[in-house]
């Protein structure tokens, strides 16, 4: 197993966990804060899905399986992260956040599928 290939996914997961453990995390005021945080959910979980897929590929998993498994791993982590937030003062877990995370995971997966198909077609 190529452990170094797993480091990006582990680091992204650690950053997500750290941010989720921070009470009263706000980046702006009012609606802007909500928009920025939800956009961050999409981007960070897209990055996590991509990092999971790259780790799986580096360890010999074929592209279609790596994309599906990477997406599943990221989605499970999103759900666990929301459960974790229910234990943090001033934070709460929300199913809608998992759905927003799933948008990022889905976008990353679609991009990877498109790239894989294009590479096969060439």
mmCIF file with all atom_site columns, N, CA and C in Angstrom, residues 21-89:
data_model
loop_
_atom_site.group_PDB
_atom_site.id
_atom_site.type_symbol
_atom_site.label_atom_id
_atom_site.label_alt_id
_atom_site.label_comp_id
_atom_site.label_asym_id
_atom_site.label_entity_id
_atom_site.label_seq_id
_atom_site.pdbx_PDB_ins_code
_atom_site.Cartn_x
_atom_site.Cartn_y
_atom_site.Cartn_z
_atom_site.occupancy
_atom_site.B_iso_or_equiv
_atom_site.pdbx_formal_charge
_atom_site.auth_seq_id
_atom_site.auth_comp_id
_atom_site.auth_asym_id
_atom_site.auth_atom_id
_atom_site.pdbx_PDB_model_num
ATOM 1   N N  . UNK A 1 21 ? -14.629 21.074 14.835  1.00 0.00 ? 21 UNK A N  1
ATOM 2   C CA . UNK A 1 21 ? -14.463 21.087 16.288  1.00 0.00 ? 21 UNK A CA 1
ATOM 3   C C  . UNK A 1 21 ? -14.398 22.493 16.861  1.00 0.00 ? 21 UNK A C  1
ATOM 4   N N  . UNK A 1 22 ? -14.397 23.488 15.997  1.00 0.00 ? 22 UNK A N  1
ATOM 5   C CA . UNK A 1 22 ? -14.254 24.876 16.425  1.00 0.00 ? 22 UNK A CA 1
ATOM 6   C C  . UNK A 1 22 ? -15.621 25.488 16.714  1.00 0.00 ? 22 UNK A C  1
ATOM 7   N N  . UNK A 1 23 ? -15.905 25.802 17.992  1.00 0.00 ? 23 UNK A N  1
ATOM 8   C CA . UNK A 1 23 ? -17.177 26.455 18.304  1.00 0.00 ? 23 UNK A CA 1
ATOM 9   C C  . UNK A 1 23 ? -17.219 27.864 17.717  1.00 0.00 ? 23 UNK A C  1
ATOM 10  N N  . UNK A 1 24 ? -18.409 28.329 17.431  1.00 0.00 ? 24 UNK A N  1
ATOM 11  C CA . UNK A 1 24 ? -18.612 29.707 16.952  1.00 0.00 ? 24 UNK A CA 1
ATOM 12  C C  . UNK A 1 24 ? -17.777 30.041 15.722  1.00 0.00 ? 24 UNK A C  1
ATOM 13  N N  . UNK A 1 25 ? -17.627 29.116 14.813  1.00 0.00 ? 25 UNK A N  1
ATOM 14  C CA . UNK A 1 25 ? -16.855 29.363 13.597  1.00 0.00 ? 25 UNK A CA 1
ATOM 15  C C  . UNK A 1 25 ? -17.679 30.220 12.645  1.00 0.00 ? 25 UNK A C  1
ATOM 16  N N  . UNK A 1 26 ? -17.219 31.422 12.400  1.00 0.00 ? 26 UNK A N  1
ATOM 17  C CA . UNK A 1 26 ? -17.892 32.322 11.452  1.00 0.00 ? 26 UNK A CA 1
ATOM 18  C C  . UNK A 1 26 ? -16.812 33.017 10.637  1.00 0.00 ? 26 UNK A C  1
ATOM 19  N N  . UNK A 1 27 ? -17.074 33.210 9.362   1.00 0.00 ? 27 UNK A N  1
ATOM 20  C CA . UNK A 1 27 ? -16.097 33.853 8.489   1.00 0.00 ? 27 UNK A CA 1
ATOM 21  C C  . UNK A 1 27 ? -16.549 35.230 8.038   1.00 0.00 ? 27 UNK A C  1
ATOM 22  N N  . UNK A 1 28 ? -17.825 35.526 8.219   1.00 0.00 ? 28 UNK A N  1
ATOM 23  C CA . UNK A 1 28 ? -18.377 36.824 7.818   1.00 0.00 ? 28 UNK A CA 1
ATOM 24  C C  . UNK A 1 28 ? -19.661 37.048 8.611   1.00 0.00 ? 28 UNK A C  1
ATOM 25  N N  . UNK A 1 29 ? -20.427 38.052 8.235   1.00 0.00 ? 29 UNK A N  1
ATOM 26  C CA . UNK A 1 29 ? -21.674 38.374 8.917   1.00 0.00 ? 29 UNK A CA 1
ATOM 27  C C  . UNK A 1 29 ? -22.877 37.921 8.103   1.00 0.00 ? 29 UNK A C  1
ATOM 28  N N  . UNK A 1 30 ? -23.897 37.427 8.783   1.00 0.00 ? 30 UNK A N  1
ATOM 29  C CA . UNK A 1 30 ? -25.199 37.167 8.180   1.00 0.00 ? 30 UNK A CA 1
ATOM 30  C C  . UNK A 1 30 ? -25.192 36.216 7.001   1.00 0.00 ? 30 UNK A C  1
ATOM 31  N N  . UNK A 1 31 ? -25.887 36.640 5.950   1.00 0.00 ? 31 UNK A N  1
ATOM 32  C CA . UNK A 1 31 ? -26.068 35.813 4.756   1.00 0.00 ? 31 UNK A CA 1
ATOM 33  C C  . UNK A 1 31 ? -24.740 35.483 4.094   1.00 0.00 ? 31 UNK A C  1
ATOM 34  N N  . UNK A 1 32 ? -23.814 36.428 4.079   1.00 0.00 ? 32 UNK A N  1
ATOM 35  C CA . UNK A 1 32 ? -22.507 36.183 3.469   1.00 0.00 ? 32 UNK A CA 1
ATOM 36  C C  . UNK A 1 32 ? -21.807 35.019 4.159   1.00 0.00 ? 32 UNK A C  1
ATOM 37  N N  . UNK A 1 33 ? -21.910 34.942 5.480   1.00 0.00 ? 33 UNK A N  1
ATOM 38  C CA . UNK A 1 33 ? -21.304 33.840 6.225   1.00 0.00 ? 33 UNK A CA 1
ATOM 39  C C  . UNK A 1 33 ? -21.888 32.506 5.770   1.00 0.00 ? 33 UNK A C  1
ATOM 40  N N  . UNK A 1 34 ? -23.203 32.455 5.639   1.00 0.00 ? 34 UNK A N  1
ATOM 41  C CA . UNK A 1 34 ? -23.865 31.219 5.204   1.00 0.00 ? 34 UNK A CA 1
ATOM 42  C C  . UNK A 1 34 ? -23.414 30.819 3.806   1.00 0.00 ? 34 UNK A C  1
ATOM 43  N N  . UNK A 1 35 ? -23.390 31.781 2.892   1.00 0.00 ? 35 UNK A N  1
ATOM 44  C CA . UNK A 1 35 ? -22.981 31.494 1.509   1.00 0.00 ? 35 UNK A CA 1
ATOM 45  C C  . UNK A 1 35 ? -21.537 31.000 1.472   1.00 0.00 ? 35 UNK A C  1
ATOM 46  N N  . UNK A 1 36 ? -20.655 31.659 2.194   1.00 0.00 ? 36 UNK A N  1
ATOM 47  C CA . UNK A 1 36 ? -19.245 31.255 2.201   1.00 0.00 ? 36 UNK A CA 1
ATOM 48  C C  . UNK A 1 36 ? -19.061 29.871 2.808   1.00 0.00 ? 36 UNK A C  1
ATOM 49  N N  . UNK A 1 37 ? -19.760 29.596 3.914   1.00 0.00 ? 37 UNK A N  1
ATOM 50  C CA . UNK A 1 37 ? -19.611 28.288 4.554   1.00 0.00 ? 37 UNK A CA 1
ATOM 51  C C  . UNK A 1 37 ? -20.159 27.163 3.681   1.00 0.00 ? 37 UNK A C  1
ATOM 52  N N  . UNK A 1 38 ? -21.299 27.390 3.043   1.00 0.00 ? 38 UNK A N  1
ATOM 53  C CA . UNK A 1 38 ? -21.880 26.337 2.195   1.00 0.00 ? 38 UNK A CA 1
ATOM 54  C C  . UNK A 1 38 ? -21.022 26.114 0.946   1.00 0.00 ? 38 UNK A C  1
ATOM 55  N N  . UNK A 1 39 ? -20.473 27.193 0.402   1.00 0.00 ? 39 UNK A N  1
ATOM 56  C CA . UNK A 1 39 ? -19.563 27.067 -0.740  1.00 0.00 ? 39 UNK A CA 1
ATOM 57  C C  . UNK A 1 39 ? -18.307 26.296 -0.327  1.00 0.00 ? 39 UNK A C  1
ATOM 58  N N  . UNK A 1 40 ? -17.831 26.568 0.882   1.00 0.00 ? 40 UNK A N  1
ATOM 59  C CA . UNK A 1 40 ? -16.667 25.838 1.395   1.00 0.00 ? 40 UNK A CA 1
ATOM 60  C C  . UNK A 1 40 ? -16.980 24.350 1.534   1.00 0.00 ? 40 UNK A C  1
ATOM 61  N N  . UNK A 1 41 ? -18.202 24.025 1.984   1.00 0.00 ? 41 UNK A N  1
ATOM 62  C CA . UNK A 1 41 ? -18.609 22.615 2.074   1.00 0.00 ? 41 UNK A CA 1
ATOM 63  C C  . UNK A 1 41 ? -18.450 21.935 0.717   1.00 0.00 ? 41 UNK A C  1
ATOM 64  N N  . UNK A 1 42 ? -18.950 22.570 -0.335  1.00 0.00 ? 42 UNK A N  1
ATOM 65  C CA . UNK A 1 42 ? -18.879 21.991 -1.684  1.00 0.00 ? 42 UNK A CA 1
ATOM 66  C C  . UNK A 1 42 ? -17.420 21.783 -2.083  1.00 0.00 ? 42 UNK A C  1
ATOM 67  N N  . UNK A 1 43 ? -16.603 22.818 -1.938  1.00 0.00 ? 43 UNK A N  1
ATOM 68  C CA . UNK A 1 43 ? -15.206 22.747 -2.363  1.00 0.00 ? 43 UNK A CA 1
ATOM 69  C C  . UNK A 1 43 ? -14.368 21.766 -1.568  1.00 0.00 ? 43 UNK A C  1
ATOM 70  N N  . UNK A 1 44 ? -14.525 21.782 -0.261  1.00 0.00 ? 44 UNK A N  1
ATOM 71  C CA . UNK A 1 44 ? -13.700 20.921 0.587   1.00 0.00 ? 44 UNK A CA 1
ATOM 72  C C  . UNK A 1 44 ? -14.051 19.448 0.381   1.00 0.00 ? 44 UNK A C  1
ATOM 73  N N  . UNK A 1 45 ? -15.334 19.152 0.248   1.00 0.00 ? 45 UNK A N  1
ATOM 74  C CA . UNK A 1 45 ? -15.697 17.749 0.055   1.00 0.00 ? 45 UNK A CA 1
ATOM 75  C C  . UNK A 1 45 ? -15.428 17.279 -1.368  1.00 0.00 ? 45 UNK A C  1
ATOM 76  N N  . UNK A 1 46 ? -15.419 18.190 -2.335  1.00 0.00 ? 46 UNK A N  1
ATOM 77  C CA . UNK A 1 46 ? -14.958 17.831 -3.682  1.00 0.00 ? 46 UNK A CA 1
ATOM 78  C C  . UNK A 1 46 ? -13.475 17.467 -3.617  1.00 0.00 ? 46 UNK A C  1
ATOM 79  N N  . UNK A 1 47 ? -12.704 18.269 -2.889  1.00 0.00 ? 47 UNK A N  1
ATOM 80  C CA . UNK A 1 47 ? -11.272 17.995 -2.738  1.00 0.00 ? 47 UNK A CA 1
ATOM 81  C C  . UNK A 1 47 ? -11.037 16.678 -2.002  1.00 0.00 ? 47 UNK A C  1
ATOM 82  N N  . UNK A 1 48 ? -11.840 16.415 -0.973  1.00 0.00 ? 48 UNK A N  1
ATOM 83  C CA . UNK A 1 48 ? -11.698 15.152 -0.243  1.00 0.00 ? 48 UNK A CA 1
ATOM 84  C C  . UNK A 1 48 ? -11.993 13.962 -1.153  1.00 0.00 ? 48 UNK A C  1
ATOM 85  N N  . UNK A 1 49 ? -13.060 14.052 -1.930  1.00 0.00 ? 49 UNK A N  1
ATOM 86  C CA . UNK A 1 49 ? -13.394 12.959 -2.853  1.00 0.00 ? 49 UNK A CA 1
ATOM 87  C C  . UNK A 1 49 ? -12.262 12.742 -3.852  1.00 0.00 ? 49 UNK A C  1
ATOM 88  N N  . UNK A 1 50 ? -11.744 13.822 -4.414  1.00 0.00 ? 50 UNK A N  1
ATOM 89  C CA . UNK A 1 50 ? -10.636 13.723 -5.365  1.00 0.00 ? 50 UNK A CA 1
ATOM 90  C C  . UNK A 1 50 ? -9.415  13.081 -4.710  1.00 0.00 ? 50 UNK A C  1
ATOM 91  N N  . UNK A 1 51 ? -9.084  13.517 -3.506  1.00 0.00 ? 51 UNK A N  1
ATOM 92  C CA . UNK A 1 51 ? -7.923  12.958 -2.807  1.00 0.00 ? 51 UNK A CA 1
ATOM 93  C C  . UNK A 1 51 ? -8.123  11.469 -2.513  1.00 0.00 ? 51 UNK A C  1
ATOM 94  N N  . UNK A 1 52 ? -9.339  11.084 -2.163  1.00 0.00 ? 52 UNK A N  1
ATOM 95  C CA . UNK A 1 52 ? -9.630  9.658  -1.928  1.00 0.00 ? 52 UNK A CA 1
ATOM 96  C C  . UNK A 1 52 ? -9.453  8.850  -3.211  1.00 0.00 ? 52 UNK A C  1
ATOM 97  N N  . UNK A 1 53 ? -9.951  9.381  -4.315  1.00 0.00 ? 53 UNK A N  1
ATOM 98  C CA . UNK A 1 53 ? -9.824  8.684  -5.599  1.00 0.00 ? 53 UNK A CA 1
ATOM 99  C C  . UNK A 1 53 ? -8.351  8.546  -5.982  1.00 0.00 ? 53 UNK A C  1
ATOM 100 N N  . UNK A 1 54 ? -7.593  9.615  -5.836  1.00 0.00 ? 54 UNK A N  1
ATOM 101 C CA . UNK A 1 54 ? -6.167  9.558  -6.182  1.00 0.00 ? 54 UNK A CA 1
ATOM 102 C C  . UNK A 1 54 ? -5.424  8.548  -5.314  1.00 0.00 ? 54 UNK A C  1
ATOM 103 N N  . UNK A 1 55 ? -5.769  8.477  -4.029  1.00 0.00 ? 55 UNK A N  1
ATOM 104 C CA . UNK A 1 55 ? -5.136  7.497  -3.139  1.00 0.00 ? 55 UNK A CA 1
ATOM 105 C C  . UNK A 1 55 ? -5.484  6.075  -3.576  1.00 0.00 ? 55 UNK A C  1
ATOM 106 N N  . UNK A 1 56 ? -6.733  5.866  -3.918  1.00 0.00 ? 56 UNK A N  1
ATOM 107 C CA . UNK A 1 56 ? -7.152  4.538  -4.383  1.00 0.00 ? 56 UNK A CA 1
ATOM 108 C C  . UNK A 1 56 ? -6.469  4.167  -5.696  1.00 0.00 ? 56 UNK A C  1
ATOM 109 N N  . UNK A 1 57 ? -6.383  5.113  -6.618  1.00 0.00 ? 57 UNK A N  1
ATOM 110 C CA . UNK A 1 57 ? -5.722  4.856  -7.907  1.00 0.00 ? 57 UNK A CA 1
ATOM 111 C C  . UNK A 1 57 ? -4.250  4.526  -7.693  1.00 0.00 ? 57 UNK A C  1
ATOM 112 N N  . UNK A 1 58 ? -3.590  5.258  -6.806  1.00 0.00 ? 58 UNK A N  1
ATOM 113 C CA . UNK A 1 58 ? -2.172  5.011  -6.537  1.00 0.00 ? 58 UNK A CA 1
ATOM 114 C C  . UNK A 1 58 ? -1.952  3.631  -5.925  1.00 0.00 ? 58 UNK A C  1
ATOM 115 N N  . UNK A 1 59 ? -3.008  3.085  -5.343  1.00 0.00 ? 59 UNK A N  1
ATOM 116 C CA . UNK A 1 59 ? -2.915  1.758  -4.737  1.00 0.00 ? 59 UNK A CA 1
ATOM 117 C C  . UNK A 1 59 ? -3.529  0.673  -5.615  1.00 0.00 ? 59 UNK A C  1
ATOM 118 N N  . UNK A 1 60 ? -3.661  0.983  -6.926  1.00 0.00 ? 60 UNK A N  1
ATOM 119 C CA . UNK A 1 60 ? -4.020  -0.035 -7.900  1.00 0.00 ? 60 UNK A CA 1
ATOM 120 C C  . UNK A 1 60 ? -5.498  -0.259 -8.156  1.00 0.00 ? 60 UNK A C  1
ATOM 121 N N  . UNK A 1 61 ? -6.358  0.577  -7.605  1.00 0.00 ? 61 UNK A N  1
ATOM 122 C CA . UNK A 1 61 ? -7.794  0.405  -7.837  1.00 0.00 ? 61 UNK A CA 1
ATOM 123 C C  . UNK A 1 61 ? -8.149  1.018  -9.191  1.00 0.00 ? 61 UNK A C  1
ATOM 124 N N  . UNK A 1 62 ? -8.900  0.276  -10.000 1.00 0.00 ? 62 UNK A N  1
ATOM 125 C CA . UNK A 1 62 ? -9.267  0.743  -11.343 1.00 0.00 ? 62 UNK A CA 1
ATOM 126 C C  . UNK A 1 62 ? -10.141 1.993  -11.263 1.00 0.00 ? 62 UNK A C  1
ATOM 127 N N  . UNK A 1 63 ? -10.055 2.877  -12.281 1.00 0.00 ? 63 UNK A N  1
ATOM 128 C CA . UNK A 1 63 ? -10.759 4.167  -12.239 1.00 0.00 ? 63 UNK A CA 1
ATOM 129 C C  . UNK A 1 63 ? -12.243 4.120  -11.879 1.00 0.00 ? 63 UNK A C  1
ATOM 130 N N  . UNK A 1 64 ? -13.071 3.297  -12.514 1.00 0.00 ? 64 UNK A N  1
ATOM 131 C CA . UNK A 1 64 ? -14.500 3.357  -12.159 1.00 0.00 ? 64 UNK A CA 1
ATOM 132 C C  . UNK A 1 64 ? -14.759 2.996  -10.695 1.00 0.00 ? 64 UNK A C  1
ATOM 133 N N  . UNK A 1 65 ? -14.044 1.994  -10.218 1.00 0.00 ? 65 UNK A N  1
ATOM 134 C CA . UNK A 1 65 ? -14.208 1.565  -8.827  1.00 0.00 ? 65 UNK A CA 1
ATOM 135 C C  . UNK A 1 65 ? -13.643 2.626  -7.888  1.00 0.00 ? 65 UNK A C  1
ATOM 136 N N  . UNK A 1 66 ? -12.500 3.198  -8.244  1.00 0.00 ? 66 UNK A N  1
ATOM 137 C CA . UNK A 1 66 ? -11.877 4.228  -7.415  1.00 0.00 ? 66 UNK A CA 1
ATOM 138 C C  . UNK A 1 66 ? -12.787 5.448  -7.286  1.00 0.00 ? 66 UNK A C  1
ATOM 139 N N  . UNK A 1 67 ? -13.433 5.842  -8.373  1.00 0.00 ? 67 UNK A N  1
ATOM 140 C CA . UNK A 1 67 ? -14.326 7.006  -8.338  1.00 0.00 ? 67 UNK A CA 1
ATOM 141 C C  . UNK A 1 67 ? -15.531 6.720  -7.444  1.00 0.00 ? 67 UNK A C  1
ATOM 142 N N  . UNK A 1 68 ? -16.138 5.558  -7.623  1.00 0.00 ? 68 UNK A N  1
ATOM 143 C CA . UNK A 1 68 ? -17.309 5.211  -6.809  1.00 0.00 ? 68 UNK A CA 1
ATOM 144 C C  . UNK A 1 68 ? -16.936 5.068  -5.335  1.00 0.00 ? 68 UNK A C  1
ATOM 145 N N  . UNK A 1 69 ? -15.848 4.382  -5.056  1.00 0.00 ? 69 UNK A N  1
ATOM 146 C CA . UNK A 1 69 ? -15.428 4.164  -3.674  1.00 0.00 ? 69 UNK A CA 1
ATOM 147 C C  . UNK A 1 69 ? -14.952 5.464  -3.028  1.00 0.00 ? 69 UNK A C  1
ATOM 148 N N  . UNK A 1 70 ? -14.226 6.281  -3.792  1.00 0.00 ? 70 UNK A N  1
ATOM 149 C CA . UNK A 1 70 ? -13.783 7.575  -3.272  1.00 0.00 ? 70 UNK A CA 1
ATOM 150 C C  . UNK A 1 70 ? -14.959 8.465  -2.915  1.00 0.00 ? 70 UNK A C  1
ATOM 151 N N  . UNK A 1 71 ? -15.978 8.470  -3.764  1.00 0.00 ? 71 UNK A N  1
ATOM 152 C CA . UNK A 1 71 ? -17.188 9.255  -3.483  1.00 0.00 ? 71 UNK A CA 1
ATOM 153 C C  . UNK A 1 71 ? -17.890 8.723  -2.242  1.00 0.00 ? 71 UNK A C  1
ATOM 154 N N  . UNK A 1 72 ? -17.979 7.413  -2.126  1.00 0.00 ? 72 UNK A N  1
ATOM 155 C CA . UNK A 1 72 ? -18.629 6.807  -0.963  1.00 0.00 ? 72 UNK A CA 1
ATOM 156 C C  . UNK A 1 72 ? -17.876 7.131  0.327   1.00 0.00 ? 72 UNK A C  1
ATOM 157 N N  . UNK A 1 73 ? -16.550 7.030  0.290   1.00 0.00 ? 73 UNK A N  1
ATOM 158 C CA . UNK A 1 73 ? -15.746 7.363  1.471   1.00 0.00 ? 73 UNK A CA 1
ATOM 159 C C  . UNK A 1 73 ? -15.955 8.816  1.890   1.00 0.00 ? 73 UNK A C  1
ATOM 160 N N  . UNK A 1 74 ? -15.954 9.721  0.922   1.00 0.00 ? 74 UNK A N  1
ATOM 161 C CA . UNK A 1 74 ? -16.153 11.137 1.228   1.00 0.00 ? 74 UNK A CA 1
ATOM 162 C C  . UNK A 1 74 ? -17.553 11.386 1.783   1.00 0.00 ? 74 UNK A C  1
ATOM 163 N N  . UNK A 1 75 ? -18.552 10.713 1.246   1.00 0.00 ? 75 UNK A N  1
ATOM 164 C CA . UNK A 1 75 ? -19.923 10.887 1.718   1.00 0.00 ? 75 UNK A CA 1
ATOM 165 C C  . UNK A 1 75 ? -20.098 10.349 3.142   1.00 0.00 ? 75 UNK A C  1
ATOM 166 N N  . UNK A 1 76 ? -19.502 9.211  3.420   1.00 0.00 ? 76 UNK A N  1
ATOM 167 C CA . UNK A 1 76 ? -19.555 8.666  4.782   1.00 0.00 ? 76 UNK A CA 1
ATOM 168 C C  . UNK A 1 76 ? -18.865 9.627  5.744   1.00 0.00 ? 76 UNK A C  1
ATOM 169 N N  . UNK A 1 77 ? -17.737 10.182 5.324   1.00 0.00 ? 77 UNK A N  1
ATOM 170 C CA . UNK A 1 77 ? -17.033 11.141 6.179   1.00 0.00 ? 77 UNK A CA 1
ATOM 171 C C  . UNK A 1 77 ? -17.890 12.383 6.415   1.00 0.00 ? 77 UNK A C  1
ATOM 172 N N  . UNK A 1 78 ? -18.619 12.831 5.396   1.00 0.00 ? 78 UNK A N  1
ATOM 173 C CA . UNK A 1 78 ? -19.512 13.984 5.548   1.00 0.00 ? 78 UNK A CA 1
ATOM 174 C C  . UNK A 1 78 ? -20.565 13.705 6.613   1.00 0.00 ? 78 UNK A C  1
ATOM 175 N N  . UNK A 1 79 ? -21.142 12.514 6.588   1.00 0.00 ? 79 UNK A N  1
ATOM 176 C CA . UNK A 1 79 ? -22.158 12.155 7.582   1.00 0.00 ? 79 UNK A CA 1
ATOM 177 C C  . UNK A 1 79 ? -21.558 12.064 8.983   1.00 0.00 ? 79 UNK A C  1
ATOM 178 N N  . UNK A 1 80 ? -20.387 11.446 9.088   1.00 0.00 ? 80 UNK A N  1
ATOM 179 C CA . UNK A 1 80 ? -19.713 11.338 10.386  1.00 0.00 ? 80 UNK A CA 1
ATOM 180 C C  . UNK A 1 80 ? -19.354 12.726 10.910  1.00 0.00 ? 80 UNK A C  1
ATOM 181 N N  . UNK A 1 81 ? -18.915 13.604 10.026  1.00 0.00 ? 81 UNK A N  1
ATOM 182 C CA . UNK A 1 81 ? -18.570 14.970 10.414  1.00 0.00 ? 81 UNK A CA 1
ATOM 183 C C  . UNK A 1 81 ? -19.786 15.696 10.985  1.00 0.00 ? 81 UNK A C  1
ATOM 184 N N  . UNK A 1 82 ? -20.930 15.531 10.359  1.00 0.00 ? 82 UNK A N  1
ATOM 185 C CA . UNK A 1 82 ? -22.142 16.184 10.874  1.00 0.00 ? 82 UNK A CA 1
ATOM 186 C C  . UNK A 1 82 ? -22.542 15.608 12.227  1.00 0.00 ? 82 UNK A C  1
ATOM 187 N N  . UNK A 1 83 ? -22.405 14.306 12.404  1.00 0.00 ? 83 UNK A N  1
ATOM 188 C CA . UNK A 1 83 ? -22.663 13.709 13.721  1.00 0.00 ? 83 UNK A CA 1
ATOM 189 C C  . UNK A 1 83 ? -21.695 14.263 14.759  1.00 0.00 ? 83 UNK A C  1
ATOM 190 N N  . UNK A 1 84 ? -20.439 14.389 14.369  1.00 0.00 ? 84 UNK A N  1
ATOM 191 C CA . UNK A 1 84 ? -19.422 14.948 15.263  1.00 0.00 ? 84 UNK A CA 1
ATOM 192 C C  . UNK A 1 84 ? -19.796 16.359 15.711  1.00 0.00 ? 84 UNK A C  1
ATOM 193 N N  . UNK A 1 85 ? -20.337 17.153 14.795  1.00 0.00 ? 85 UNK A N  1
ATOM 194 C CA . UNK A 1 85 ? -20.682 18.536 15.132  1.00 0.00 ? 85 UNK A CA 1
ATOM 195 C C  . UNK A 1 85 ? -21.773 18.622 16.195  1.00 0.00 ? 85 UNK A C  1
ATOM 196 N N  . UNK A 1 86 ? -22.572 17.574 16.347  1.00 0.00 ? 86 UNK A N  1
ATOM 197 C CA . UNK A 1 86 ? -23.603 17.598 17.388  1.00 0.00 ? 86 UNK A CA 1
ATOM 198 C C  . UNK A 1 86 ? -22.998 17.548 18.784  1.00 0.00 ? 86 UNK A C  1
ATOM 199 N N  . UNK A 1 87 ? -21.723 17.194 18.890  1.00 0.00 ? 87 UNK A N  1
ATOM 200 C CA . UNK A 1 87 ? -21.049 17.125 20.191  1.00 0.00 ? 87 UNK A CA 1
ATOM 201 C C  . UNK A 1 87 ? -20.250 18.387 20.499  1.00 0.00 ? 87 UNK A C  1
ATOM 202 N N  . UNK A 1 88 ? -20.213 19.330 19.563  1.00 0.00 ? 88 UNK A N  1
ATOM 203 C CA . UNK A 1 88 ? -19.415 20.548 19.726  1.00 0.00 ? 88 UNK A CA 1
ATOM 204 C C  . UNK A 1 88 ? -20.327 21.682 20.194  1.00 0.00 ? 88 UNK A C  1
ATOM 205 N N  . UNK A 1 89 ? -19.952 22.353 21.300  1.00 0.00 ? 89 UNK A N  1
ATOM 206 C CA . UNK A 1 89 ? -20.774 23.473 21.769  1.00 0.00 ? 89 UNK A CA 1
ATOM 207 C C  . UNK A 1 89 ? -20.971 24.519 20.667  1.00 0.00 ? 89 UNK A C  1
#
